[in-house]
Each structure stands twice: as C-alpha cells, then as structure tokens.
Amino acid sequence: MSAESDIDDSSAPLIEHLAELRTRVIRAAMAFIVGMIICFTFGSAILDFLLVPIENTMRSLGNPNPVMQYTAPQEYFFTLIRISMVGGLFVSFPVIGYQLWRFVAPGLYKNEKNAFLPFLIASPMLFLLGAAFAHYIVVPLAMQFFLGFADLPSFFAAMVASGEIVDATTSTGIDIVFNGKVNESLDITLKMIVAFGLCFQLPVLLTLMGKAGLATAEGLRNTRKYAVVGILVVAALVTPPDVTTQLILFVVVYGLYEISIFLVARVEKEREVKLREEGLWDDEDDLGDDEDDSETHTEDRGP
C-alpha cells in the first residue's frame, strides 16, 4: 500500500475547502450561541457559584450577611453576559473541537490523527483542572489576603490601645468596610480561572511541538532559566499583586514545564523506537557522540 493511500482524498478545489470551512465555522458559532444562552439562563446560579470564595472569606472575617452591590442599572446585566460568554465557550468547546477535527482530519495521515486526537481531548480536561484549581485554592487565598489585610490596622490598633482584643464597634472614628461591586469582584475570579486554565495547557502545547519536531527535551532543559523568568513575568501580570498567588502560579506552571520535558522526552523515545523498527534511524550521531566521549576521557587520563 502506497503512502498516498494512507491519506484521505483532499484534492477538492479551493472553493470547496472554503465552503467546508464556512460550514464548520457557522456550526461552531451556533454551538457557542446556544451554550451562551444556556449559561445566561442559569447566570444567577453561576454567579453565586463564582462568588463563593469571597462569600466564605467575608463570613470568616465576621460578616454574617455578605452583600455585593452594583452601581449602574446595566452592570448586573452585562455581568451575566460576561459569565455567559465564558461559560458558553466552555460548554460549546466539544462541538467546536469536533468541527475543527472534522475540517483538519481529512488532511492528516492515520498516525497523525492518532497523535492529534488525544490532545484534543486532554485540552479541555486540563483547562477544567486549572479552572478548578484557581476557583477552589487560589481565589480563596487571594480574597483572604486582600480582605484580611484591610482588617489588620483596626485589629492591631485595638490591641495597642487596650492591651487586648476589643469589640470593633467604637463611638468615634470611621469604620472602613468592604462594599464589593459585583463586576469588580467577578473580574478577579474570571481572570484567575482563565489564567490558570490557559497555563494548564502548557504540557499540551509543548508536547505537540515535540511531536512536530519544533521542540526537544534537551532544548527545554537548556532553556530552564529563561522559562523561570518568563513564568515569573506571566505570574506577575495575570495574578493580583500579592506574593501568595504569584508564588502558587509560578510553582504550578514550572511543575507543568518539567512535566512537559518528560512528555517530550517520551515522544522522542517513541519516535526513535519506531524509526529503528522501520530501519530509518541513523546511528551515526550516536556513534559520533560516543567517540567524542571516549576521546574526552582519553585526554583526561593523559599520557
């Protein structure tokens, strides 16, 4: 069987490819709109779920009745629209991914299909994992830091004044309280969820680059120091300005980078084994490396 028989017929004229692309884009857009409408229908429940970390933080700091506010008539509506757009994209991703697969698959060899499909499945799972990590771990820590920091001055002032912890209610002075706006509080949560969801795509991206020959495990190991700097910059840009969440994002993303090195090395090993079985692997480079090593050892021993 020739190599040409291993690939689907893709000799259609350009106009047919464009028509196929238009059909796939329309179906993906319709799926997104349907997902957005579904999420908008349950927008209030989704908003309550996203605000759970800040609610729990406010209750833990002594507020028995947490209240959020909006200051413009249209603010709450557009907040639900934002939630619907993000949720609709996630809900419709299986359909969008399927349409992408149906458009790309006819131009792929069978082995390329088998290599690409697992990443199409792993990508939304990793995004969901990153979003859950942000919602249940990172966002509560960030809220605890910011809201708890606002309570520190009054706490220490009371201790200095009386030598013990006293009731926060006083007859003089101004109480500084948190009156959170819905859109601003939600903005932090959504940014963290999207940021961690995208950062969790790093193994998928680097492994795909490794399969395409655009990245090697040795190259990733040699660029560790640059990766550390890049991860620190990303952590400073996408997280709130507190050390805790930045450190968490750095540790998580760097761990994913190390996992990516392992996955790329595994891909290279599998490719080498396959090429050796087909008799296409060139051993000259390996022999050259061994000779260089032996010459180095001989020079080290001296005369």
CSV table of C-alpha atoms in Angstrom, one decimal:
chain,number,residue,atom,x,y,z
A,1,MET,CA,0.0,0.0,0.0
A,2,SER,CA,1.5,3.3,-1.1
A,3,ALA,CA,1.8,6.3,1.2
A,4,GLU,CA,-0.8,8.2,-0.9
A,5,SER,CA,-3.4,5.6,0.1
A,6,ASP,CA,-2.8,6.4,3.8
A,7,ILE,CA,-4.2,9.9,3.4
A,8,ASP,CA,-7.8,10.9,2.7
A,9,ASP,CA,-8.7,12.4,-0.6
A,10,SER,CA,-8.1,16.1,-0.3
A,11,SER,CA,-7.9,17.2,-3.9
A,12,ALA,CA,-11.1,19.3,-3.7
A,13,PRO,CA,-10.8,22.7,-5.3
A,14,LEU,CA,-10.0,25.7,-3.1
A,15,ILE,CA,-13.6,26.9,-3.2
A,16,GLU,CA,-14.9,23.7,-1.7
A,17,HIS,CA,-12.4,23.9,1.1
A,18,LEU,CA,-13.5,27.4,1.8
A,19,ALA,CA,-17.2,26.3,1.7
A,20,GLU,CA,-16.3,23.5,4.2
A,21,LEU,CA,-14.6,26.0,6.5
A,22,ARG,CA,-17.6,28.3,6.4
A,23,THR,CA,-19.9,25.4,7.3
A,24,ARG,CA,-17.7,24.4,10.2
A,25,VAL,CA,-17.4,28.0,11.5
A,26,ILE,CA,-21.1,28.5,11.3
A,27,ARG,CA,-21.8,25.3,13.2
A,28,ALA,CA,-19.2,26.2,15.9
A,29,ALA,CA,-20.7,29.7,16.2
A,30,MET,CA,-24.2,28.3,16.6
A,31,ALA,CA,-23.0,25.9,19.3
A,32,PHE,CA,-21.3,28.9,21.1
A,33,ILE,CA,-24.5,30.9,20.9
A,34,VAL,CA,-26.6,28.0,22.2
A,35,GLY,CA,-24.1,27.5,25.1
A,36,MET,CA,-24.2,31.2,25.8
A,37,ILE,CA,-28.0,31.2,26.0
A,38,ILE,CA,-28.0,28.2,28.3
A,39,CYS,CA,-25.4,29.8,30.6
A,40,PHE,CA,-27.3,33.1,30.6
A,41,THR,CA,-30.5,31.2,31.7
A,42,PHE,CA,-28.6,29.9,34.8
A,43,GLY,CA,-26.5,33.1,35.1
A,44,SER,CA,-27.5,34.0,38.6
A,45,ALA,CA,-26.7,30.5,39.9
A,46,ILE,CA,-23.3,30.5,38.1
A,47,LEU,CA,-22.6,34.0,39.5
A,48,ASP,CA,-23.4,32.7,43.0
A,49,PHE,CA,-21.0,29.8,42.5
A,50,LEU,CA,-18.2,32.1,41.3
A,51,LEU,CA,-18.6,34.4,44.3
A,52,VAL,CA,-18.5,31.5,46.8
A,53,PRO,CA,-14.8,32.2,47.7
A,54,ILE,CA,-15.3,35.8,48.5
A,55,GLU,CA,-18.6,35.0,50.4
A,56,ASN,CA,-16.7,32.4,52.6
A,57,THR,CA,-13.9,34.9,53.2
A,58,MET,CA,-16.3,37.6,54.3
A,59,ARG,CA,-18.1,35.2,56.6
A,60,SER,CA,-14.8,34.0,58.1
A,61,LEU,CA,-13.9,37.7,58.8
A,62,GLY,CA,-17.1,38.2,60.9
A,63,ASN,CA,-19.6,39.4,58.3
A,64,PRO,CA,-22.7,37.2,58.9
A,65,ASN,CA,-24.6,38.7,55.9
A,66,PRO,CA,-22.2,39.3,52.9
A,67,VAL,CA,-23.7,41.7,50.4
A,68,MET,CA,-22.4,42.6,46.9
A,69,GLN,CA,-23.7,45.7,45.1
A,70,TYR,CA,-23.8,47.2,41.6
A,71,THR,CA,-23.9,50.9,40.9
A,72,ALA,CA,-25.2,51.1,37.4
A,73,PRO,CA,-28.5,49.9,36.0
A,74,GLN,CA,-26.9,47.9,33.3
A,75,GLU,CA,-24.0,46.5,35.4
A,76,TYR,CA,-25.7,43.3,36.6
A,77,PHE,CA,-27.0,42.5,33.1
A,78,PHE,CA,-23.5,42.8,31.5
A,79,THR,CA,-22.0,40.8,34.3
A,80,LEU,CA,-24.3,38.0,33.4
A,81,ILE,CA,-23.3,38.5,29.7
A,82,ARG,CA,-19.6,38.1,30.6
A,83,ILE,CA,-20.4,34.9,32.6
A,84,SER,CA,-22.4,33.6,29.7
A,85,MET,CA,-19.7,34.2,27.2
A,86,VAL,CA,-17.0,32.4,29.2
A,87,GLY,CA,-19.4,29.6,30.2
A,88,GLY,CA,-20.8,29.3,26.6
A,89,LEU,CA,-17.3,28.9,25.2
A,90,PHE,CA,-16.5,26.1,27.7
A,91,VAL,CA,-19.9,24.4,27.2
A,92,SER,CA,-19.6,24.5,23.4
A,93,PHE,CA,-15.9,23.5,23.2
A,94,PRO,CA,-16.7,19.8,22.5
A,95,VAL,CA,-18.7,20.9,19.4
A,96,ILE,CA,-16.1,23.5,18.4
A,97,GLY,CA,-13.3,20.9,18.8
A,98,TYR,CA,-15.3,18.4,16.8
A,99,GLN,CA,-15.8,20.8,13.9
A,100,LEU,CA,-12.1,21.7,14.0
A,101,TRP,CA,-11.3,18.0,13.9
A,102,ARG,CA,-13.7,17.3,11.0
A,103,PHE,CA,-12.0,20.1,9.0
A,104,VAL,CA,-8.4,19.1,9.7
A,105,ALA,CA,-8.7,15.3,9.8
A,106,PRO,CA,-9.1,14.7,6.0
A,107,GLY,CA,-5.6,16.2,5.5
A,108,LEU,CA,-3.9,14.1,8.2
A,109,TYR,CA,-2.3,10.7,7.9
A,110,LYS,CA,-3.6,8.0,10.2
A,111,ASN,CA,-0.7,8.2,12.6
A,112,GLU,CA,-1.1,12.0,12.7
A,113,LYS,CA,-4.8,11.5,13.5
A,114,ASN,CA,-3.9,9.1,16.3
A,115,ALA,CA,-1.4,11.6,17.7
A,116,PHE,CA,-3.6,14.7,17.5
A,117,LEU,CA,-6.9,13.3,18.8
A,118,PRO,CA,-5.7,12.6,22.4
A,119,PHE,CA,-4.5,16.2,22.7
A,120,LEU,CA,-8.0,17.5,21.6
A,121,ILE,CA,-9.5,15.5,24.4
A,122,ALA,CA,-6.8,16.4,27.0
A,123,SER,CA,-7.0,20.2,26.4
A,124,PRO,CA,-10.5,20.8,27.8
A,125,MET,CA,-9.8,18.5,30.7
A,126,LEU,CA,-6.6,20.3,31.6
A,127,PHE,CA,-8.4,23.7,31.3
A,128,LEU,CA,-11.1,22.4,33.7
A,129,LEU,CA,-8.5,21.2,36.1
A,130,GLY,CA,-6.7,24.6,36.0
A,131,ALA,CA,-10.0,26.4,36.5
A,132,ALA,CA,-11.0,24.3,39.4
A,133,PHE,CA,-7.5,24.8,41.0
A,134,ALA,CA,-7.9,28.6,40.7
A,135,HIS,CA,-11.5,28.6,42.0
A,136,TYR,CA,-11.0,26.3,45.0
A,137,ILE,CA,-7.5,27.2,46.0
A,138,VAL,CA,-6.0,30.3,44.5
A,139,VAL,CA,-9.0,32.7,44.6
A,140,PRO,CA,-9.9,32.0,48.3
A,141,LEU,CA,-6.2,32.7,49.2
A,142,ALA,CA,-6.2,35.9,47.3
A,143,MET,CA,-9.5,37.0,48.8
A,144,GLN,CA,-8.3,36.1,52.3
A,145,PHE,CA,-5.1,38.1,51.7
A,146,PHE,CA,-6.8,41.3,50.5
A,147,LEU,CA,-9.8,41.4,52.8
A,148,GLY,CA,-7.8,40.2,55.8
A,149,PHE,CA,-5.2,42.8,55.1
A,150,ALA,CA,-7.9,45.5,55.3
A,151,ASP,CA,-8.8,44.3,58.9
A,152,LEU,CA,-5.2,44.3,60.2
A,153,PRO,CA,-4.9,48.1,61.0
A,154,SER,CA,-8.0,48.1,63.2
A,155,PHE,CA,-7.0,44.8,64.8
A,156,PHE,CA,-3.6,46.0,65.9
A,157,ALA,CA,-4.9,49.4,66.9
A,158,ALA,CA,-7.3,47.8,69.3
A,159,MET,CA,-4.5,45.7,70.8
A,160,VAL,CA,-2.2,48.7,71.3
A,161,ALA,CA,-5.0,50.8,72.8
A,162,SER,CA,-6.2,48.4,75.4
A,163,GLY,CA,-3.7,45.6,75.5
A,164,GLU,CA,-6.3,43.1,74.5
A,165,ILE,CA,-8.7,42.4,71.6
A,166,VAL,CA,-11.7,44.6,72.0
A,167,ASP,CA,-15.0,44.9,70.2
A,168,ALA,CA,-14.6,46.5,66.8
A,169,THR,CA,-17.6,48.9,67.4
A,170,THR,CA,-16.4,52.3,68.5
A,171,SER,CA,-18.1,55.6,69.2
A,172,THR,CA,-15.5,57.7,67.4
A,173,GLY,CA,-13.7,57.4,64.1
A,174,ILE,CA,-14.8,56.0,60.7
A,175,ASP,CA,-15.3,52.3,60.1
A,176,ILE,CA,-13.7,51.1,56.8
A,177,VAL,CA,-15.9,48.3,55.5
A,178,PHE,CA,-15.8,46.4,52.2
A,179,ASN,CA,-18.7,47.1,49.9
A,180,GLY,CA,-17.9,44.9,47.0
A,181,LYS,CA,-19.1,45.6,43.5
A,182,VAL,CA,-20.3,42.5,41.6
A,183,ASN,CA,-18.4,43.1,38.3
A,184,GLU,CA,-15.1,44.0,40.0
A,185,SER,CA,-15.1,41.0,42.3
A,186,LEU,CA,-16.1,38.7,39.5
A,187,ASP,CA,-13.3,40.2,37.3
A,188,ILE,CA,-10.7,38.8,39.7
A,189,THR,CA,-12.3,35.4,39.8
A,190,LEU,CA,-12.7,35.1,36.0
A,191,LYS,CA,-9.1,36.4,35.3
A,192,MET,CA,-7.7,33.8,37.7
A,193,ILE,CA,-9.8,31.0,36.2
A,194,VAL,CA,-8.9,31.8,32.6
A,195,ALA,CA,-5.2,32.4,33.5
A,196,PHE,CA,-4.8,29.0,35.3
A,197,GLY,CA,-6.9,27.2,32.7
A,198,LEU,CA,-4.6,28.5,29.9
A,199,CYS,CA,-1.4,27.8,31.9
A,200,PHE,CA,-2.5,24.2,32.3
A,201,GLN,CA,-2.4,23.9,28.5
A,202,LEU,CA,1.4,24.1,28.6
A,203,PRO,CA,2.0,20.3,28.5
A,204,VAL,CA,-0.4,20.0,25.6
A,205,LEU,CA,1.4,22.8,23.7
A,206,LEU,CA,4.9,21.7,24.3
A,207,THR,CA,4.1,18.0,23.6
A,208,LEU,CA,2.5,18.9,20.3
A,209,MET,CA,5.6,21.0,19.5
A,210,GLY,CA,7.7,18.0,20.4
A,211,LYS,CA,5.7,15.7,18.0
A,212,ALA,CA,6.0,18.3,15.3
A,213,GLY,CA,9.8,18.5,15.8
A,214,LEU,CA,9.6,22.1,16.9
A,215,ALA,CA,10.8,21.4,20.5
A,216,THR,CA,13.2,18.9,22.1
A,217,ALA,CA,13.6,17.7,25.6
A,218,GLU,CA,17.3,18.8,25.6
A,219,GLY,CA,16.3,22.2,24.3
A,220,LEU,CA,13.7,22.6,27.0
A,221,ARG,CA,16.2,21.6,29.6
A,222,ASN,CA,18.7,24.1,28.3
A,223,THR,CA,16.2,27.0,28.5
A,224,ARG,CA,15.1,26.4,32.0
A,225,LYS,CA,16.5,29.7,33.3
A,226,TYR,CA,14.7,31.6,30.6
A,227,ALA,CA,11.5,29.7,31.3
A,228,VAL,CA,11.8,30.6,35.0
A,229,VAL,CA,12.0,34.3,34.1
A,230,GLY,CA,9.1,34.0,31.7
A,231,ILE,CA,6.9,32.2,34.2
A,232,LEU,CA,7.7,34.9,36.8
A,233,VAL,CA,6.7,37.6,34.4
A,234,VAL,CA,3.4,35.8,33.5
A,235,ALA,CA,2.6,35.3,37.2
A,236,ALA,CA,3.1,39.0,37.9
A,237,LEU,CA,0.9,40.0,35.0
A,238,VAL,CA,-2.1,37.7,35.3
A,239,THR,CA,-2.4,37.4,39.1
A,240,PRO,CA,-3.4,40.0,41.7
A,241,PRO,CA,-0.5,41.9,43.2
A,242,ASP,CA,0.1,39.6,46.2
A,243,VAL,CA,3.0,37.3,46.6
A,244,THR,CA,0.9,34.2,47.6
A,245,THR,CA,-1.0,33.8,44.3
A,246,GLN,CA,2.1,34.7,42.3
A,247,LEU,CA,4.1,32.1,44.0
A,248,ILE,CA,1.4,29.5,43.6
A,249,LEU,CA,1.1,30.2,39.9
A,250,PHE,CA,4.9,30.1,39.5
A,251,VAL,CA,5.2,26.7,41.3
A,252,VAL,CA,2.3,25.2,39.3
A,253,VAL,CA,3.4,26.4,35.9
A,254,TYR,CA,7.1,25.4,36.5
A,255,GLY,CA,5.9,22.0,37.6
A,256,LEU,CA,3.9,21.7,34.3
A,257,TYR,CA,7.1,22.8,32.4
A,258,GLU,CA,9.0,19.9,34.0
A,259,ILE,CA,6.2,17.5,33.2
A,260,SER,CA,6.3,18.8,29.6
A,261,ILE,CA,10.0,18.0,29.4
A,262,PHE,CA,9.3,14.4,30.5
A,263,LEU,CA,6.5,14.1,27.9
A,264,VAL,CA,8.6,15.5,25.1
A,265,ALA,CA,11.4,13.1,26.0
A,266,ARG,CA,8.9,10.2,25.9
A,267,VAL,CA,7.7,11.4,22.5
A,268,GLU,CA,11.3,11.4,21.2
A,269,LYS,CA,11.9,8.0,22.6
A,270,GLU,CA,8.8,6.5,21.0
A,271,ARG,CA,9.8,8.2,17.7
A,272,GLU,CA,13.3,6.7,17.9
A,273,VAL,CA,11.9,3.2,18.6
A,274,LYS,CA,9.5,3.4,15.7
A,275,LEU,CA,12.2,4.6,13.3
A,276,ARG,CA,14.5,1.8,14.5
A,277,GLU,CA,11.8,-0.8,13.8
A,278,GLU,CA,11.4,0.7,10.3
A,279,GLY,CA,15.2,0.8,9.7
A,280,LEU,CA,15.1,4.6,9.2
A,281,TRP,CA,17.1,5.6,12.3
A,282,ASP,CA,20.6,6.9,11.7
A,283,ASP,CA,23.0,5.7,14.3
A,284,GLU,CA,25.9,7.9,13.1
A,285,ASP,CA,25.1,10.7,15.5
A,286,ASP,CA,25.0,8.3,18.4
A,287,LEU,CA,28.4,6.8,17.4
A,288,GLY,CA,29.8,10.2,17.0
A,289,ASP,CA,28.7,11.2,20.4
A,290,ASP,CA,30.3,8.0,21.9
A,291,GLU,CA,33.6,8.7,20.0
A,292,ASP,CA,33.6,12.3,21.3
A,293,ASP,CA,33.1,11.0,24.9
A,294,SER,CA,35.8,8.4,24.5
A,295,GLU,CA,38.3,11.0,23.2
A,296,THR,CA,37.4,13.3,26.1
A,297,HIS,CA,38.1,10.5,28.6
A,298,THR,CA,41.4,9.6,26.9
A,299,GLU,CA,42.6,13.2,27.0
A,300,ASP,CA,41.6,13.4,30.7
A,301,ARG,CA,43.8,10.4,31.5
A,302,GLY,CA,46.8,11.9,29.8
A,303,PRO,CA,49.9,10.1,28.5
